[in-house]
Coordinates of C-alpha atoms in Angstrom, one line a residue:
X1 CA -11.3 27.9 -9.6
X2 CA -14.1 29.2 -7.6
X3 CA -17.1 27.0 -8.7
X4 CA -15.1 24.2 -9.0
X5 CA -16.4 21.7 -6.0
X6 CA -14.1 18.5 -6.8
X7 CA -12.7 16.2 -8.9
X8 CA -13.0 12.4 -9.2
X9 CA -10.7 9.7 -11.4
X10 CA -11.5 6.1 -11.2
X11 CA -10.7 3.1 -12.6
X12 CA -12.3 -0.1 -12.3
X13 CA -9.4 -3.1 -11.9
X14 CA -9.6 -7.2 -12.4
X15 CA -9.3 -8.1 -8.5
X16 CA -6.8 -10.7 -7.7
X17 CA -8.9 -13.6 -7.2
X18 CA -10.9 -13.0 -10.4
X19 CA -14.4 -12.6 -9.1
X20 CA -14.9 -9.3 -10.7
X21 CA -13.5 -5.7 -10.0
X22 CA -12.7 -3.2 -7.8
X23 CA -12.2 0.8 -8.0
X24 CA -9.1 2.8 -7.8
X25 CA -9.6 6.2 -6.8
X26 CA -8.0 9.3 -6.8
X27 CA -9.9 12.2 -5.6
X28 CA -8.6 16.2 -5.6
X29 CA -10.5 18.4 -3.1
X30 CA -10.1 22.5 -4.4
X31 CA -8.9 23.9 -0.9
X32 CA -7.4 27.8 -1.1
X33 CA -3.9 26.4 -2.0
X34 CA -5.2 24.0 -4.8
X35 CA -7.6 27.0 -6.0
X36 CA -4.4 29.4 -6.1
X37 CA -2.7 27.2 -8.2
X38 CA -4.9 27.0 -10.6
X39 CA -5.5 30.6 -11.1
X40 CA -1.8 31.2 -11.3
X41 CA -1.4 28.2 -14.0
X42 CA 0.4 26.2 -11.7
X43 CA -1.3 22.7 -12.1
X44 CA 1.8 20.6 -12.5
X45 CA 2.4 22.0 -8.8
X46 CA -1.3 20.1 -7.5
X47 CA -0.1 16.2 -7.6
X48 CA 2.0 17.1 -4.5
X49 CA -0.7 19.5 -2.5
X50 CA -2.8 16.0 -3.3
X51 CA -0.3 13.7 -1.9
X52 CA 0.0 15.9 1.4
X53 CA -3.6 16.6 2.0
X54 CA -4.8 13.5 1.8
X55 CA -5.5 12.9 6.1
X56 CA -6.8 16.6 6.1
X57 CA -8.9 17.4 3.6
X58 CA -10.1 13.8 2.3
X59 CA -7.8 14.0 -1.1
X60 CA -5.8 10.8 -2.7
X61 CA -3.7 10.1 -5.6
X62 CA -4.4 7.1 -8.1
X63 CA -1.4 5.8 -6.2
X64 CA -2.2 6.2 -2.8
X65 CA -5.5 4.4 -4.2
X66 CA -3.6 1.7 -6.3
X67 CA -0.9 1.1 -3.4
X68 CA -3.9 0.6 -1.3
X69 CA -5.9 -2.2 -3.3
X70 CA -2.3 -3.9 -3.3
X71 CA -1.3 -4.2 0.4
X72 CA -4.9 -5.2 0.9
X73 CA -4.0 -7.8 -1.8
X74 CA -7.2 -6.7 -4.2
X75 CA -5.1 -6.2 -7.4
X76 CA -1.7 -7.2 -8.1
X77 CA 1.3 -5.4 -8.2
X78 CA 1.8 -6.0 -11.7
X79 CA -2.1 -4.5 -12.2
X80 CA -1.2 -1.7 -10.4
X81 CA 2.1 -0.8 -12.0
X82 CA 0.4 -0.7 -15.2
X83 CA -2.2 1.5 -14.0
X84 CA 0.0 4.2 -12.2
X85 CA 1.1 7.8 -14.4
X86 CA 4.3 7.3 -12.0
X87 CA 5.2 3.7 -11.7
X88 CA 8.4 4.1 -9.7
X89 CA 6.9 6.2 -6.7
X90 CA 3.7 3.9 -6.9
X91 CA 6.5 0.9 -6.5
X92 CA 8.3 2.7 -3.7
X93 CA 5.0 3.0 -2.1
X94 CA 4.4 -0.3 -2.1
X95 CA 7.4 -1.0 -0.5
X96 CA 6.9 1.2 2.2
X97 CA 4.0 -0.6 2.7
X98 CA 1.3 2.3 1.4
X99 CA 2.9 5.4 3.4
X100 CA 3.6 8.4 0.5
X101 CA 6.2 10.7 1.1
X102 CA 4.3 12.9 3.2
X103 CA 3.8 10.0 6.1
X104 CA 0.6 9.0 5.7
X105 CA -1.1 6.2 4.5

């Protein structure tokens, strides 16, 4: 956990109007908590350090990222859904109009 600088997911999504594609991104920056939790073996317990840090430390979720392209109208919701590890909180995101759980956006 100690040389580990960052980690990076994308995807690259149809956009909307069909004139090529666009990138989802989720991005995980290792701060002391994340670090912890993966020397302890407690990686199932990141996804939410990630959803909270993401005005603090630069971090996002494939769902902030995906909720994003939508409200901006880039990809569809329908693209998006079937994109998303967690289709229900990336639908209640949506509907909240992109703010996660933690209040941010």
């Amino acid at each position: 956990s100690f040389v580990l600088e960052g980690v990076l997911s994308q995807q690259l999504l149809p956009r909307k109007d069909g004139s090529g594609r666009v990138m989802a991104v989720e991005v995980m920056v290792p701060n002391p908590a994340i670090r912890n939790l993966i020397r302890e073996d407690k990686i199932h317990q990141i996804y939410s350090l990630m959803q909270t840090g993401q005005n603090k430390f630069g971090m996002q979720t494939m769902n902030q990222s995906l909720s994003d392209l939508v409200i901006r109208g880039l990809i569809t919701r329908d693209e998006a859904i079937g994109r998303s590890n967690v289709p229900d909180e990336l639908i209640a995101m949506i509907s909240r109009g992109g703010i996660t759980g933690g209040g941010t956006r």
